[in-house]
PDB file of C-alpha atoms in Angstrom:
ATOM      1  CA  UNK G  17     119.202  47.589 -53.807  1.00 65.00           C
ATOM      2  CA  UNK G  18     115.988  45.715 -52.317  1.00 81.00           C
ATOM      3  CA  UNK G  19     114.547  46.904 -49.615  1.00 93.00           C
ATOM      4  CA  UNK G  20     113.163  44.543 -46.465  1.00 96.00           C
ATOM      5  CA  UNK G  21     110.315  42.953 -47.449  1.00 97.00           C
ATOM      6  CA  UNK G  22     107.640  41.366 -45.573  1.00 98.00           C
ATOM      7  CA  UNK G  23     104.589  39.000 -46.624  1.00 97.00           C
ATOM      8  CA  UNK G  24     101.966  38.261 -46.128  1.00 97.00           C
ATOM      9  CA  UNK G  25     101.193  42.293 -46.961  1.00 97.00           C
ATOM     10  CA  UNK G  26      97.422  41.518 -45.509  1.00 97.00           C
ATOM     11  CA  UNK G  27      95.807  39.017 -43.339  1.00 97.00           C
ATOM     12  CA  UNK G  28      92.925  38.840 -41.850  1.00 98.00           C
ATOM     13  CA  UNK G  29      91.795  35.790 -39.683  1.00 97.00           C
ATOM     14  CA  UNK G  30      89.514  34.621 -36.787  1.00 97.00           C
ATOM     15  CA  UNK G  31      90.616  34.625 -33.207  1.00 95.00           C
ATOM     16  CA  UNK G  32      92.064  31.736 -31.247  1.00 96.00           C
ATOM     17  CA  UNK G  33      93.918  30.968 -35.381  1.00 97.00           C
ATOM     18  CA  UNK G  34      97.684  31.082 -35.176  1.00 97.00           C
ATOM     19  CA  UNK G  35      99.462  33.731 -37.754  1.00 98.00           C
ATOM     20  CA  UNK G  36     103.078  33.922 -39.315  1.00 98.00           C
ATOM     21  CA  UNK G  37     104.390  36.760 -40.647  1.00 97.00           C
ATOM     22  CA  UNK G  38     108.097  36.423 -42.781  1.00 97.00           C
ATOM     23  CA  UNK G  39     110.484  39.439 -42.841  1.00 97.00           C
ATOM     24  CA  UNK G  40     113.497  39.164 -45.238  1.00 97.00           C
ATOM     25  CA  UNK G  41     116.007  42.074 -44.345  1.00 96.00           C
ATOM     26  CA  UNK G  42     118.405  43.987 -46.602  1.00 94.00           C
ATOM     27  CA  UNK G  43     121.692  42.079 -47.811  1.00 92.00           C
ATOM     28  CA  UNK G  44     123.952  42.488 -44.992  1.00 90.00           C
ATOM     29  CA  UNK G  45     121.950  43.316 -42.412  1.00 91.00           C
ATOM     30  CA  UNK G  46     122.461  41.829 -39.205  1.00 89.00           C
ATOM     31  CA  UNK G  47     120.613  43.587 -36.681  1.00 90.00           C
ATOM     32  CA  UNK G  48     116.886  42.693 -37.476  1.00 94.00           C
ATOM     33  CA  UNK G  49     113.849  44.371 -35.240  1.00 95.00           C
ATOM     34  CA  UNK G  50     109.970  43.142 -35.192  1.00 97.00           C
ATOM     35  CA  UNK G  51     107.577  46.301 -34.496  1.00 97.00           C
ATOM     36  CA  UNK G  52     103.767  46.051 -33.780  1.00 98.00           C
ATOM     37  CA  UNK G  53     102.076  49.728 -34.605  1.00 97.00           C
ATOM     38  CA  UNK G  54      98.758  50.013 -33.735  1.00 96.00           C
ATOM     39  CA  UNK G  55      96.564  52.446 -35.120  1.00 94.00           C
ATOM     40  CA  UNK G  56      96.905  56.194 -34.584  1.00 92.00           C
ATOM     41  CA  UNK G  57     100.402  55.151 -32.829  1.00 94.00           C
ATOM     42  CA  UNK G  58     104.019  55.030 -33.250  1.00 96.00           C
ATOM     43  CA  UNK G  59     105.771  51.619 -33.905  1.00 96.00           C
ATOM     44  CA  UNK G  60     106.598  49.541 -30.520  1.00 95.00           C
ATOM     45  CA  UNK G  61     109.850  47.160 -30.533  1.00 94.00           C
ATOM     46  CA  UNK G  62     108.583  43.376 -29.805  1.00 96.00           C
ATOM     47  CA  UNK G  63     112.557  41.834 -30.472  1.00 95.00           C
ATOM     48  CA  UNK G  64     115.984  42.914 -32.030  1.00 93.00           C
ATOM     49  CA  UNK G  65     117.938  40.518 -32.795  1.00 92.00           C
ATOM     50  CA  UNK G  66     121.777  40.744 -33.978  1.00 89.00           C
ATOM     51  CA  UNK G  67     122.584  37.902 -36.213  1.00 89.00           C
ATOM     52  CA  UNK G  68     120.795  35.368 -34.904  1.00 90.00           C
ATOM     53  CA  UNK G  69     120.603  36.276 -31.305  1.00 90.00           C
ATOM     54  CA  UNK G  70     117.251  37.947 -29.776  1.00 91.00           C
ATOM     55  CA  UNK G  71     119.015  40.789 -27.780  1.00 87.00           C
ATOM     56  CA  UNK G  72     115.821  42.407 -26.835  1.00 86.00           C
ATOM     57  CA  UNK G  73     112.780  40.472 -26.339  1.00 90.00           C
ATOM     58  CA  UNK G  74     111.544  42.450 -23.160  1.00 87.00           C
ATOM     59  CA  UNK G  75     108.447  43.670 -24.933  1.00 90.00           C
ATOM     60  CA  UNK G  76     107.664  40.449 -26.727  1.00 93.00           C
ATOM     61  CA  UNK G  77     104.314  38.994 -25.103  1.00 92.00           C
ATOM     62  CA  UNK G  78     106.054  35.918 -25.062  1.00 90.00           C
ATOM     63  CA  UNK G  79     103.146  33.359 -23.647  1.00 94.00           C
ATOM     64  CA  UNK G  80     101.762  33.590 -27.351  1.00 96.00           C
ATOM     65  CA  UNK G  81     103.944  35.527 -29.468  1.00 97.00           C
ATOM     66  CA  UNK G  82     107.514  33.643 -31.044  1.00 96.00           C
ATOM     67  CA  UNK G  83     109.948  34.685 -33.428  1.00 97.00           C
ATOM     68  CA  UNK G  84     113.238  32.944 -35.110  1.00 95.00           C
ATOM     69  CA  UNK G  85     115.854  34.127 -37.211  1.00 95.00           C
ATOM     70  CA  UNK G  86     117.236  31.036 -38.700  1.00 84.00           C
ATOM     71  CA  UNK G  87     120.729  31.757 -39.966  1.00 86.00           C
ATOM     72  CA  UNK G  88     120.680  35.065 -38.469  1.00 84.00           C
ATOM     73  CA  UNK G  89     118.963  36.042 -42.032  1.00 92.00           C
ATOM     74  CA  UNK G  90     115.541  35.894 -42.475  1.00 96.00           C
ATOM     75  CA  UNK G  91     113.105  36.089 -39.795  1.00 97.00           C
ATOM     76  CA  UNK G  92     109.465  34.872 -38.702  1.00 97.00           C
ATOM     77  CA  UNK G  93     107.364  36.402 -35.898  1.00 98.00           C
ATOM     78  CA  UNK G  94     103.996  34.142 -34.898  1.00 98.00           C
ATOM     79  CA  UNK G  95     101.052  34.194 -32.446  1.00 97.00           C
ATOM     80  CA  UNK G  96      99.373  31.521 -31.496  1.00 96.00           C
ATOM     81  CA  UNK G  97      96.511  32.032 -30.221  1.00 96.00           C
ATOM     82  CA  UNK G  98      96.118  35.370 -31.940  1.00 96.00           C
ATOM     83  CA  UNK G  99      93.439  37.831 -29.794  1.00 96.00           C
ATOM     84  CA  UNK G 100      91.210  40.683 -31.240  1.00 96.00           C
ATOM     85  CA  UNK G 101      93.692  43.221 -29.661  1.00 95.00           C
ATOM     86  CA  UNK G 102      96.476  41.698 -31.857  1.00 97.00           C
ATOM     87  CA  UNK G 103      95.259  43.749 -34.779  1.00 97.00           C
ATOM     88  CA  UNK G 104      97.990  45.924 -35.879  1.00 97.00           C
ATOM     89  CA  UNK G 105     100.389  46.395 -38.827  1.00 98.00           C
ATOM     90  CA  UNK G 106     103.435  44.780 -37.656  1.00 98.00           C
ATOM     91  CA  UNK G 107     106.734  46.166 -38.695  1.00 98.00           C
ATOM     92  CA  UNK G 108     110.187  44.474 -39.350  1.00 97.00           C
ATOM     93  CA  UNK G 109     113.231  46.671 -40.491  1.00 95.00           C
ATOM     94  CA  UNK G 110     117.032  46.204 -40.486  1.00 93.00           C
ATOM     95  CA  UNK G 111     120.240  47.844 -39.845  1.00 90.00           C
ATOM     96  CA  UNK G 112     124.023  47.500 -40.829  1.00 86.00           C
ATOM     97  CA  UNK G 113     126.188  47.376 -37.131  1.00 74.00           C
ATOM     98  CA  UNK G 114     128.374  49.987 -38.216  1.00 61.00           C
ATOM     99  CA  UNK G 115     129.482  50.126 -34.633  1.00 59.00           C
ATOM    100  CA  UNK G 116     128.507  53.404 -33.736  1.00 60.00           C
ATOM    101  CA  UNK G 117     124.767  52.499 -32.031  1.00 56.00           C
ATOM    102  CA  UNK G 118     123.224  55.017 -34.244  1.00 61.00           C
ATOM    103  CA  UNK G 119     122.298  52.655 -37.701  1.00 77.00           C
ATOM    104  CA  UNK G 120     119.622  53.782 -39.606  1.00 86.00           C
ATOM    105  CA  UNK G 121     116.617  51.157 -39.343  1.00 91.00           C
ATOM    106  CA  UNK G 122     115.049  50.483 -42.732  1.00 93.00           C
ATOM    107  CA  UNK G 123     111.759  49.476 -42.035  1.00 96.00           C
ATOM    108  CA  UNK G 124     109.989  46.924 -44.897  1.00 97.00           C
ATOM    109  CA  UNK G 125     106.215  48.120 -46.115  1.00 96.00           C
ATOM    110  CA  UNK G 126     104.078  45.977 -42.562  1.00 97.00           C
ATOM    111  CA  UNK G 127     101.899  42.995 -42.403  1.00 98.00           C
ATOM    112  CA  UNK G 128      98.366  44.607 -41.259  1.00 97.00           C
ATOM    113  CA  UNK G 129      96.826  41.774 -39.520  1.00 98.00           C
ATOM    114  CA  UNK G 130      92.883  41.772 -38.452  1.00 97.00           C
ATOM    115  CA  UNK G 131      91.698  39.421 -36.089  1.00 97.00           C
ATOM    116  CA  UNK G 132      88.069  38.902 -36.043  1.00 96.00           C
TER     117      UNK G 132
ATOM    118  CA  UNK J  11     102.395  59.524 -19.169  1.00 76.00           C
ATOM    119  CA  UNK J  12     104.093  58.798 -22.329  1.00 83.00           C
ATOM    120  CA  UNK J  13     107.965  59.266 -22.609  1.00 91.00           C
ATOM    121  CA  UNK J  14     107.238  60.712 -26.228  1.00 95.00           C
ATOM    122  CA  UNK J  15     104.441  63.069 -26.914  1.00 95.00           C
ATOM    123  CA  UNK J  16     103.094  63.950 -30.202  1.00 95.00           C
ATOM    124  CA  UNK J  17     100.592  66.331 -31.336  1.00 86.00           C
ATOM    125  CA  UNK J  18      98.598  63.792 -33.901  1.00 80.00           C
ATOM    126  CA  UNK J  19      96.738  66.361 -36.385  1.00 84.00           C
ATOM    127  CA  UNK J  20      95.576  66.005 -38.694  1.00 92.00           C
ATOM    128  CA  UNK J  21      97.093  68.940 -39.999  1.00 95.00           C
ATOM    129  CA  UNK J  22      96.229  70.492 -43.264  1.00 97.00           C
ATOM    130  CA  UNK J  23      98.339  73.521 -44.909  1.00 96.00           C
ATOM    131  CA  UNK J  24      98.157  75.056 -48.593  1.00 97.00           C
ATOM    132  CA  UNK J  25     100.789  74.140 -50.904  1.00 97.00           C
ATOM    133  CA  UNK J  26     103.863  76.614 -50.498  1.00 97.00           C
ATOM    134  CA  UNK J  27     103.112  76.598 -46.287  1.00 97.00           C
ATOM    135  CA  UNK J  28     105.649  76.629 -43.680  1.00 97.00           C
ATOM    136  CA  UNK J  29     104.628  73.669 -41.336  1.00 97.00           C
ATOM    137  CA  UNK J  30     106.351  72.855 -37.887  1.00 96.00           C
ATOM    138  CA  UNK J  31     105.316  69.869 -36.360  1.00 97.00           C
ATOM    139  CA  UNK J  32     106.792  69.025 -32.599  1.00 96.00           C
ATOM    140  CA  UNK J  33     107.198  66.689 -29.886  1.00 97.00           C
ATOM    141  CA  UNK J  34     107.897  66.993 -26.322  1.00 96.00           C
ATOM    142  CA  UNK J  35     109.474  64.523 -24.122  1.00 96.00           C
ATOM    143  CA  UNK J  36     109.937  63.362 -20.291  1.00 95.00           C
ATOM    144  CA  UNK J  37     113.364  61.264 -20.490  1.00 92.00           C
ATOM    145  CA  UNK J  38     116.513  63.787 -19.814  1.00 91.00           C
ATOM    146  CA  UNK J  39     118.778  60.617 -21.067  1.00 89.00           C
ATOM    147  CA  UNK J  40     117.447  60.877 -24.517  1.00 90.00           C
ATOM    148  CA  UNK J  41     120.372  61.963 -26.910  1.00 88.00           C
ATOM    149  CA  UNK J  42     119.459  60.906 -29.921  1.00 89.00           C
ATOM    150  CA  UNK J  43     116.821  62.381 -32.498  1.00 93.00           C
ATOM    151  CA  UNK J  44     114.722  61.455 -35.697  1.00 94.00           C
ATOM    152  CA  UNK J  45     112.099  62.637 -37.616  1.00 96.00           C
ATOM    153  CA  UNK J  46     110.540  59.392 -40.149  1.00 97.00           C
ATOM    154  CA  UNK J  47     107.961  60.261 -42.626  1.00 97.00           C
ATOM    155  CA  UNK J  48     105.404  57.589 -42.988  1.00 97.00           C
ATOM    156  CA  UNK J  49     103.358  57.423 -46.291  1.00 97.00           C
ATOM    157  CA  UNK J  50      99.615  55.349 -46.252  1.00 94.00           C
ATOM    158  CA  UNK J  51     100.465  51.727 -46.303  1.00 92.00           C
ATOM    159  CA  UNK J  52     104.015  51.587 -46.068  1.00 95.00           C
ATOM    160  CA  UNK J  53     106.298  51.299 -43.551  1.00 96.00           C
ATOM    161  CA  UNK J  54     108.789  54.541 -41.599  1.00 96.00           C
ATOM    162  CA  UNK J  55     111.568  55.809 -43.703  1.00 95.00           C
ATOM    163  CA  UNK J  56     114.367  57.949 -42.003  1.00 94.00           C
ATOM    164  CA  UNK J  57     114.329  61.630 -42.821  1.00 95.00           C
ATOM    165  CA  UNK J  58     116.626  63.202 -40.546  1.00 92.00           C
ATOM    166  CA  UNK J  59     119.247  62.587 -37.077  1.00 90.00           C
ATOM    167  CA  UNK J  60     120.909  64.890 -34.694  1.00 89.00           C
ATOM    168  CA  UNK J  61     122.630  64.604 -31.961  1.00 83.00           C
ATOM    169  CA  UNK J  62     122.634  67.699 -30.043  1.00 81.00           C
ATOM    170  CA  UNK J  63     120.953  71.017 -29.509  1.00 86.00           C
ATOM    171  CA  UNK J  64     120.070  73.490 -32.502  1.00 88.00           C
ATOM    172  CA  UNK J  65     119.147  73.471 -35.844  1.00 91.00           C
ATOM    173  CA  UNK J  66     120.104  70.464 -38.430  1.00 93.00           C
ATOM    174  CA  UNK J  67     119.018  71.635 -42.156  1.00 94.00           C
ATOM    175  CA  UNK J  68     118.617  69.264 -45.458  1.00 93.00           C
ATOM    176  CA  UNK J  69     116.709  71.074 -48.090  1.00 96.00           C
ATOM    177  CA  UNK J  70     113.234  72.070 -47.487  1.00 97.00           C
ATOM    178  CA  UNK J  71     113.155  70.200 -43.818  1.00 97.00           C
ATOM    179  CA  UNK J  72     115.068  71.709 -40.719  1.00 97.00           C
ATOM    180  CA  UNK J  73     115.065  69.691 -37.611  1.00 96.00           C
ATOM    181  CA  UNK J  74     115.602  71.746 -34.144  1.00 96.00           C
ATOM    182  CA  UNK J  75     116.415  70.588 -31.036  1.00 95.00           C
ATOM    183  CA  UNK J  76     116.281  71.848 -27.417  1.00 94.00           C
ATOM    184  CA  UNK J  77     116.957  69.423 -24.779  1.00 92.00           C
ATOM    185  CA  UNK J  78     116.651  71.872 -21.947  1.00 92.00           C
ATOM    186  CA  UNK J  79     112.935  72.001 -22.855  1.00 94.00           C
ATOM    187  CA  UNK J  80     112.664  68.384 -23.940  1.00 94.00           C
ATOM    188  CA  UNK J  81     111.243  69.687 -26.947  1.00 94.00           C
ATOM    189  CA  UNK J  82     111.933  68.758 -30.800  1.00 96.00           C
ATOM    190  CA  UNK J  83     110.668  70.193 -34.131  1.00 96.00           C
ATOM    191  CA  UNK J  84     110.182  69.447 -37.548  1.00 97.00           C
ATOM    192  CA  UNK J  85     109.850  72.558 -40.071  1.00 97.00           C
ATOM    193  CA  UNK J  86     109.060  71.876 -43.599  1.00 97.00           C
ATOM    194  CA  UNK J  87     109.377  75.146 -45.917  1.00 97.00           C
ATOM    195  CA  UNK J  88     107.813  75.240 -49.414  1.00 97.00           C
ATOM    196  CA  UNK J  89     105.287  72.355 -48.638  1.00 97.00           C
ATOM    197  CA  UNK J  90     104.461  70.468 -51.237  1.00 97.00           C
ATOM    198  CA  UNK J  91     101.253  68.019 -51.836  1.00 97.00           C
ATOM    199  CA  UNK J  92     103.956  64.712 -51.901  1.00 97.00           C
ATOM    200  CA  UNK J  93     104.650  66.256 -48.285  1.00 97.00           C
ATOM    201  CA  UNK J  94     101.514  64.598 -46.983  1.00 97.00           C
ATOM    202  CA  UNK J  95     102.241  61.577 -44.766  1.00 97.00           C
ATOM    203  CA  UNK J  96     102.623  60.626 -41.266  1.00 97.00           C
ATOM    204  CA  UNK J  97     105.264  62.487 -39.496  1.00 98.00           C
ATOM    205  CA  UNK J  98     106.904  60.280 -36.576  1.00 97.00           C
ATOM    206  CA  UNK J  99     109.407  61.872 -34.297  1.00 97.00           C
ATOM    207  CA  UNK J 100     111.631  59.291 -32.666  1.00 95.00           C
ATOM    208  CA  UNK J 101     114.111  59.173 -30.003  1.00 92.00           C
ATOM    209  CA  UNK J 102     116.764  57.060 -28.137  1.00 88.00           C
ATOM    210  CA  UNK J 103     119.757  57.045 -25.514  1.00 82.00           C
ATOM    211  CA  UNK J 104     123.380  57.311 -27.137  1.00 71.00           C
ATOM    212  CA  UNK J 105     125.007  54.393 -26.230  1.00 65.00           C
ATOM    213  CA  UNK J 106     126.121  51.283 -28.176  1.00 58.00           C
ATOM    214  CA  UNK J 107     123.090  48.569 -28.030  1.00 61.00           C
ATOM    215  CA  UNK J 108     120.965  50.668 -26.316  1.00 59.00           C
ATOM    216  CA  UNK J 109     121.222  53.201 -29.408  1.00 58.00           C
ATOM    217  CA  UNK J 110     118.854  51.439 -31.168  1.00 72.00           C
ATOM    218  CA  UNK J 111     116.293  51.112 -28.908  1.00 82.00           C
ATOM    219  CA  UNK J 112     113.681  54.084 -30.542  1.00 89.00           C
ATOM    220  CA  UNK J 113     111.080  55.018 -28.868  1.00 93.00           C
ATOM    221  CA  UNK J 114     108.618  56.889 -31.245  1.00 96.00           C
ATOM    222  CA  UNK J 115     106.000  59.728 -30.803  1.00 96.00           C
ATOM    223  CA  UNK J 116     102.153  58.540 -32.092  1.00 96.00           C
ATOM    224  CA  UNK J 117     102.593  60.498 -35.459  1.00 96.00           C
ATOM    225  CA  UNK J 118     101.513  63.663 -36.476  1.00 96.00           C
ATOM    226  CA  UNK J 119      99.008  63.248 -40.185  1.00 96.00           C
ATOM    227  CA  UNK J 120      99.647  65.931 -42.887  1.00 97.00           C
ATOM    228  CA  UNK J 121      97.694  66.792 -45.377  1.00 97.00           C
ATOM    229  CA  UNK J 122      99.147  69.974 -47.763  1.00 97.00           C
ATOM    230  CA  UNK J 123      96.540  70.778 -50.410  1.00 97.00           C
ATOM    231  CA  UNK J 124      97.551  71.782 -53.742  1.00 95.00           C
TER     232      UNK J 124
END
């Protein structure tokens, strides 16, 4: 079975530049999370969604920061304009709703995005 | 003050070490518990859950839990060199939705030498 996977693996642009980062989750998932871990640190939640409704967007810096899930599939996570502190790896992972609020997130391998 | 705190190494042992890595934390309501093991360029993979107070074993790893210390541990027996990562601890309340809200300690680095 394939795990999440993310692309771009690496980017590395100037500041002020938008970015995109793609997330496709395991078959079947339909709770989807975006993560932003910055160095030394633990990952921090930006949005869950389930399906394709954003459940949880409290921590998204939302006057530059977006995401969709079209289809309540895949999912995309932008910032425009991106700032030198938005270098981080950023993190999606999935989860089956198996009803009991515990699911195990599967997290895919991170975008590490530098902003110069 | 963070909710989760995490000692972050590094930590280096000899192969064949017993290692214990911990975490302490401020939020009573937390029910839920996780250790992840994060390798160098890749992303958290779930090692082990519990729910409640004591000792949860699988294998080499044993995860221990007290929650009237708000304290959590991760003991590795037999370490070997493909033990070295990033150890996260992780932690959330116990109720539907708000389940999967984690909120993770900064990561502990280990380094076992062969």
């Amino acid at each position: 079975e394939a795990g999440v996977v993310q692309s771009p693996r690496y980017k590395i642009i100037e500041k002020k530049q938008p970015v995109a980062f793609w997330c496709n989750p395991i078959s079947g998932h339909n709770t989807l999370y975006w993560y932003r871990q910055n160095l030394g640190q633990g990952p921090e939640l930006l949005i869950r969604y389930e399906n394709e409704e954003a459940v949880d967007d409290s921590q998204l810096p939302k006057d530059r920061f977006s995401a969709e899930r079209l289809k309540g599939v895949d999912s995309t996570l932008k910032i425009q304009p991106a700032e030198l502190g938005d270098s981080a790896v950023y993190l999606c992972a999935s989860s089956l709703d198996g009803g009991q609020g515990t699911d195990t997130q599967y997290f895919g391998p991170g975008t590490r995005l530098t902003v110069l | 003050q963070k909710e989760v705190e995490q000692d972050p190494g590094p930590l280096s042992v000899p192969e064949g070490a017993i290692v214990s890595l911990n975490c302490t934390y401020s939020n009573s309501a937390f029910q839920y518990f996780m250790w992840y093991r994060q390798y160098s360029r890749k992303g958290p993979e779930l090692l082990m859950y519990t729910y409640s107070s004591g000792n949860k074993e699988d294998g080499r790893f044993t995860a221990q839990v007290d929650k009237s210390s708000k304290y959590i541990s991760l003991f590795i027996r037999d370490s070997q060199p493909s033990d070295s990562a990033t150890y996260l601890c992780a932690m959330s309340l116990l109720s539907s939705g708000s389940a999967r809200q984690l909120t993770f300690g900064s990561g502990t680095q280990l380094t076992v030498l062969p």
